Short mmCIF file of C-alpha atoms and ligand atoms in Angstrom, two decimals:
data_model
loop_
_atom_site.label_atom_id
_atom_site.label_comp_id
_atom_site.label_asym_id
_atom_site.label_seq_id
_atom_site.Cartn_x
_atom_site.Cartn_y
_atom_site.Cartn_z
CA UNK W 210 0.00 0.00 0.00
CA UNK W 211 1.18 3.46 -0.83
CA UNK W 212 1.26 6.33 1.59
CA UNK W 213 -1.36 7.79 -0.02
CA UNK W 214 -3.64 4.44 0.03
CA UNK W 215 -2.73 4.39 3.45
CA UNK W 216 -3.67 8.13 4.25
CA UNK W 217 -7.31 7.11 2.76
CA UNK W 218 -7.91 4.04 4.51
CA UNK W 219 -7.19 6.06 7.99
CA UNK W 220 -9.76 8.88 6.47
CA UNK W 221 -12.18 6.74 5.86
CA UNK W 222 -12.27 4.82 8.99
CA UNK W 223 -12.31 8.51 10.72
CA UNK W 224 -15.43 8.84 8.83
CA UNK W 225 -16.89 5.41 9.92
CA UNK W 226 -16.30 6.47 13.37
CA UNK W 227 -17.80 9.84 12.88
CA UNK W 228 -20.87 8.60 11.57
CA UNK W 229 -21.37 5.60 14.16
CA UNK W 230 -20.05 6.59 17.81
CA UNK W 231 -20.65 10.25 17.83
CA UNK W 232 -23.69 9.62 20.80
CA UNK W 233 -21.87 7.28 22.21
CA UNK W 234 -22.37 8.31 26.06
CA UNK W 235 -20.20 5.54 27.66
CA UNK W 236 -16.91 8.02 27.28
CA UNK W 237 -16.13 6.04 23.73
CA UNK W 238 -17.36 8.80 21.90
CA UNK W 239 -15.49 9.69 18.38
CA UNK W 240 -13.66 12.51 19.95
CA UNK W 241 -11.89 9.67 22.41
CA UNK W 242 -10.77 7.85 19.18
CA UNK W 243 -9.73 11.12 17.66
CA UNK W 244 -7.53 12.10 20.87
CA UNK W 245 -6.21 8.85 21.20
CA UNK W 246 -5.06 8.00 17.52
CA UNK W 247 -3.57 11.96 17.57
CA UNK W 248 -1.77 10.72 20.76
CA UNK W 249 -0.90 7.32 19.70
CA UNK W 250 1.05 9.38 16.50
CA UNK W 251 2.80 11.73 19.48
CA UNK W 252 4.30 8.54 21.29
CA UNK W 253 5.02 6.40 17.79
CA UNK W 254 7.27 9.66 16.97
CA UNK W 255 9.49 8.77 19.64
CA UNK W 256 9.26 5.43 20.53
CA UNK W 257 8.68 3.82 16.95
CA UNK W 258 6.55 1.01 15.42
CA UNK W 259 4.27 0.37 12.13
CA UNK W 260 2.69 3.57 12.09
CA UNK W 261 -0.34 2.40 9.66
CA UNK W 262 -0.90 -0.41 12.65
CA UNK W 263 -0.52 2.20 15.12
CA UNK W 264 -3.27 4.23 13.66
CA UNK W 265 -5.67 2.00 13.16
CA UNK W 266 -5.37 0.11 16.19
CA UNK W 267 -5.50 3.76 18.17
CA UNK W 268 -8.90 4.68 16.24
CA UNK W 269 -10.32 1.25 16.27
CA UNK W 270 -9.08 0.49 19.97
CA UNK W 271 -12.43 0.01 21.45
CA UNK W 272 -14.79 -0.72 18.68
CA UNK W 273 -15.02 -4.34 20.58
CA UNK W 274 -15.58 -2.74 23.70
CA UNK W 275 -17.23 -5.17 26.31
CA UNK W 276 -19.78 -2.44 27.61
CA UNK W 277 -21.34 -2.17 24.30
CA UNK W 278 -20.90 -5.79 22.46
CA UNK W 279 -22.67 -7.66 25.03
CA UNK W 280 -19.85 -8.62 27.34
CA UNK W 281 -17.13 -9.84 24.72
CA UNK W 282 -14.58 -9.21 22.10
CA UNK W 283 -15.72 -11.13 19.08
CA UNK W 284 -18.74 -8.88 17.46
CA UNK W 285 -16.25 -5.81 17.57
CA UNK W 286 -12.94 -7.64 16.22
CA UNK W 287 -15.44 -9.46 13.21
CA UNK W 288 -16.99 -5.69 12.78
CA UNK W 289 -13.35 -4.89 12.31
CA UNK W 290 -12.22 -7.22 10.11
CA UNK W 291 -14.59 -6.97 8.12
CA UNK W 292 -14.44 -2.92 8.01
CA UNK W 293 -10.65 -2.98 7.56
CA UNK W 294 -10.79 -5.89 4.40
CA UNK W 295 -13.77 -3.77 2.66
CA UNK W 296 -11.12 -0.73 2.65
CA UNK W 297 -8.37 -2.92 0.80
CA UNK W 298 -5.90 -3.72 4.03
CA UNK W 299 -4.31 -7.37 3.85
CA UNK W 300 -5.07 -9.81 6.24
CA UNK W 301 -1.44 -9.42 8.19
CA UNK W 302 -2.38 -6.09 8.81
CA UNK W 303 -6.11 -6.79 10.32
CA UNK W 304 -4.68 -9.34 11.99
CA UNK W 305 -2.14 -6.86 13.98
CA UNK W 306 -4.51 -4.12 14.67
CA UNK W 307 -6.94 -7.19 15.70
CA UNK W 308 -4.00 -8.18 18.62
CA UNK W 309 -4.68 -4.84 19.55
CA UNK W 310 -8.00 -4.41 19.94
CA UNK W 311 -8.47 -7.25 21.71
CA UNK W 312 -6.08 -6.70 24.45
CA UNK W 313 -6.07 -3.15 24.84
CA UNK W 314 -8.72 -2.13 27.53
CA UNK W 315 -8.08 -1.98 31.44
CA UNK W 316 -10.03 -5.39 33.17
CA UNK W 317 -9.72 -4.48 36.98
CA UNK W 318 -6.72 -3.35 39.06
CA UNK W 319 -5.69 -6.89 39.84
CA UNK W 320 -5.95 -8.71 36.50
CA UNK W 321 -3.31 -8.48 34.08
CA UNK W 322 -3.46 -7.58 30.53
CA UNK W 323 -0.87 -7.96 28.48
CA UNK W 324 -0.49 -6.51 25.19
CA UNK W 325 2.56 -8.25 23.03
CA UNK W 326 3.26 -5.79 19.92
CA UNK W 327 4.93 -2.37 20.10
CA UNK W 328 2.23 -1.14 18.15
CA UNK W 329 -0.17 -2.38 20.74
CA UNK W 330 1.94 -1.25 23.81
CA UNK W 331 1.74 2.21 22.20
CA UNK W 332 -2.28 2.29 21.57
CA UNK W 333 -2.56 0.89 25.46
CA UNK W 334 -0.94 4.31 26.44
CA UNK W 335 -2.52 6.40 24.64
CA UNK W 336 -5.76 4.94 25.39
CA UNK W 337 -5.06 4.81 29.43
CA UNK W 338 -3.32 8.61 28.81
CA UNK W 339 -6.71 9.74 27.60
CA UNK W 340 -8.28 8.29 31.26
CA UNK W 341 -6.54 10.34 33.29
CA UNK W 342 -5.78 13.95 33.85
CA UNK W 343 -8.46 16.56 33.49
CA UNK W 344 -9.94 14.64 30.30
CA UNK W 345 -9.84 11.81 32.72
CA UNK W 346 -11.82 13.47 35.46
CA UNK W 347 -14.40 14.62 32.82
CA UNK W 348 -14.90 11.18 31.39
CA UNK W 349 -15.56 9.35 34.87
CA UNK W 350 -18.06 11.63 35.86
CA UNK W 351 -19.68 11.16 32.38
CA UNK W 352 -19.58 7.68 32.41
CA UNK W 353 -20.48 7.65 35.95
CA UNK W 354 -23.46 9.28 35.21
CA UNK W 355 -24.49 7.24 32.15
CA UNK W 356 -24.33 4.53 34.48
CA UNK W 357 -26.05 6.27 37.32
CA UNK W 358 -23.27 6.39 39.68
CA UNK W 359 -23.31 8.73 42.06
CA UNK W 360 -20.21 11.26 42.64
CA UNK W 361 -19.02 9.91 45.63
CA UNK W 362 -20.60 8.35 48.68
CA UNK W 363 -18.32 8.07 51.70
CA UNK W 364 -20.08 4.72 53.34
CA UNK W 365 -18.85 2.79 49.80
CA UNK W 366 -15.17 1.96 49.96
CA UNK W 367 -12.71 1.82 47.15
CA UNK W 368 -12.13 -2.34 45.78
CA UNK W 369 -9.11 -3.47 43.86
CA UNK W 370 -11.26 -5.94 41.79
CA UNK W 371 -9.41 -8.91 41.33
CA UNK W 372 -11.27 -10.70 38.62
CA UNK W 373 -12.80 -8.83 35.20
CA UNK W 374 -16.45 -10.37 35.91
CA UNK W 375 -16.27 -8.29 39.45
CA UNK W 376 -14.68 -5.15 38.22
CA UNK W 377 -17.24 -5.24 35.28
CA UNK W 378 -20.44 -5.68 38.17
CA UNK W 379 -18.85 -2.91 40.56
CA UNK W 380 -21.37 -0.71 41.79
CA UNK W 381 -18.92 1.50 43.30
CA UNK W 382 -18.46 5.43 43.12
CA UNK W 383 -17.39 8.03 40.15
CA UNK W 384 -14.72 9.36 42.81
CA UNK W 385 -13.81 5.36 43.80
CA UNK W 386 -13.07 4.63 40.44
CA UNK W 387 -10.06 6.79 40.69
CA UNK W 388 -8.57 4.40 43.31
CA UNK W 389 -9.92 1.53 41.94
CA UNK W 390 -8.29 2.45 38.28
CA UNK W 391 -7.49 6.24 37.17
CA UNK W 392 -4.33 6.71 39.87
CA UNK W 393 -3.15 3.09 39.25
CA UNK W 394 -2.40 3.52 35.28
CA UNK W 395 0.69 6.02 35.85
CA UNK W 396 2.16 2.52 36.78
CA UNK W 397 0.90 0.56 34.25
CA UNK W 398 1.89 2.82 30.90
CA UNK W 399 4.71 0.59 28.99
CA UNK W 400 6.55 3.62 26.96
CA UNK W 401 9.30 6.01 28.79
CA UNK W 402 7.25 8.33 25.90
CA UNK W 403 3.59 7.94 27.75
CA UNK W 404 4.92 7.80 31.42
CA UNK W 405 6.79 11.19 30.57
CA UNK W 406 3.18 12.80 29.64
CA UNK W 407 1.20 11.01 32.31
CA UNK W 408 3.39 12.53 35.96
CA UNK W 409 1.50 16.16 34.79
CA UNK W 410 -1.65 14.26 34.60
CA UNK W 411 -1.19 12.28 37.34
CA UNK W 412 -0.60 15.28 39.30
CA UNK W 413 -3.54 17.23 38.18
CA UNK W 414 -5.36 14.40 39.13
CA UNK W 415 -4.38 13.72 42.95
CA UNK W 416 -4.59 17.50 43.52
CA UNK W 417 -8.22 17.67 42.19
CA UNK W 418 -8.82 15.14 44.51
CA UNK W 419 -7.46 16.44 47.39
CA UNK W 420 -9.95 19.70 46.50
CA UNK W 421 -12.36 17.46 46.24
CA UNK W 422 -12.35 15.59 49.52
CA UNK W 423 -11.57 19.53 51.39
CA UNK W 424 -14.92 20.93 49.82
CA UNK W 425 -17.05 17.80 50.52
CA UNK W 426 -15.98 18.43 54.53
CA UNK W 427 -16.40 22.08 53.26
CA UNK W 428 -13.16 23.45 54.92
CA UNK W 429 -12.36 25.31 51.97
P1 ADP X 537 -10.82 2.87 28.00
O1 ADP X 537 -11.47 3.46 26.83
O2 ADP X 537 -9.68 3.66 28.52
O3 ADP X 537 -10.56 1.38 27.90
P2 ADP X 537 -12.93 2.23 29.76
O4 ADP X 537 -13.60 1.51 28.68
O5 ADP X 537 -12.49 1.44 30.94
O6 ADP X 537 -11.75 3.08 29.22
O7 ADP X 537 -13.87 3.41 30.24
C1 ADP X 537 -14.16 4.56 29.51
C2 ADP X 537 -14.06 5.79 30.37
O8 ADP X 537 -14.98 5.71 31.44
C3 ADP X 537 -12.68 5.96 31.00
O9 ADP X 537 -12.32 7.30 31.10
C4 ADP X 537 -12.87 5.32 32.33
O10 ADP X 537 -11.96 5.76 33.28
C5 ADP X 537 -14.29 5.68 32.66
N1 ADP X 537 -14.86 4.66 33.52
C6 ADP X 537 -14.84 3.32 33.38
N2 ADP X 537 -15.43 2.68 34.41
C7 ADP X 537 -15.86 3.67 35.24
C8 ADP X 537 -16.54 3.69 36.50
N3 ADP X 537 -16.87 2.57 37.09
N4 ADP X 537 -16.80 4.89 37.05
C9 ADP X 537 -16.44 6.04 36.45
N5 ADP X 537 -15.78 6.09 35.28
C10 ADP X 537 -15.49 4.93 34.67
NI1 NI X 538 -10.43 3.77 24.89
#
């Protein structure tokens, strides 16, 4: 594939996106898979890797999502495939970005998820870069809400989930999903590129919560 070929199969898949997730309300709206692709490019600059695999793994990342494919991979990475193959890209290709897809997304503070490919390393941190800092903050209380969450509720404690099914049935706080996943991913980036970007966020992050916590005993 030229670059050009290449430079059309990303537009149109921008367009796909645009037309299908832009009332998406469980924080995988288009403008997440916008952010994330432009930040998957930032890291790729530095730390290398396919950057046509890169790309389309960052703007396809959750199109198998669990919360919207009834609990599993498959109907996303087929919807994929089958996207990717209609726009002209050979199997080896779908087959990469598939790898990524399916292992990119965050299953509970205590289960591991390993992603294998550079490509997919640097899709997983721009994806878990886009969770935290002030974005980050915005999309837990969104998706907390879409959920009907409440903000925070002091009687419910924080749970490091130790299997998907429980972290995926947690009932728990917007402000407990912080603990239970936002402050944890500093730890869990994989590219000296993404970990550089996320101490700023990270920061942001623990001082809005420190606000937070002074204002709900309303000392300040
Ligand atoms: P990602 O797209 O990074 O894989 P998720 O699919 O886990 O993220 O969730 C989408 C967004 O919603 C993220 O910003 C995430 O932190 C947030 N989110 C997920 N679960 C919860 C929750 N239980 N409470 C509040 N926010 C959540
Ligand atoms: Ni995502």
């Amino acid at each position: 594939m030229t670059k050009r070929d290449k430079k059309e199969v990303i537009n149109k898949v921008i367009n796909y996106l645009g037309s299908n997730f832009k009332n998406e309300d469980t924080g995988h709206d288009y403008w997440h898979f916008i952010r994330v692709w432009k930040m998957a490019k930032k890291i790729a600059e530095a730390e290398g890797g396919d950057l046509f695999i890169i790309e389309l793994g960052a703007l396809l990342h959750d199109i198998a999502d669990w919360k919207f494919n009834n609990g599993t991979n498959e109907v996303g990475i087929e919807k994929a495939k089958i996207l990717l193959k209609d726009f002209g890209v050979s199997e080896e290709i779908i087959e990469n970005v598939c790898h990524i897809i399916d292992n990119v997304s965050f299953k509970g503070a205590k289960v591991k998820n390993y992603i294998a490919t550079i490509e997919g390393k640097i899709v997983q941190d721009a994806d878990r870069l886009d969770a935290i800092g002030a974005i980050g903050i915005a999309r837990a209380f969104a998706y907390g809400g879409g959920m009907g969450r409440e903000i925070y509720n002091p009687d419910i404690k924080p749970r490091m989930h130790a299997s998907f099914e429980e972290y995926k049935n947690s009932k728990g706080t917007s402000i407990n999903h912080f603990y239970e996943k936002l402050l944890l991913l500093k730890n869990m980036l994989n590219t000296k590129t993404a970990k550089k970007i996320a101490e700023k966020r990270h920061k942001f992050m623990k001082d809005y919560l420190v606000q937070f916590f002074k204002e709900w005993d309303g000392k300040i």
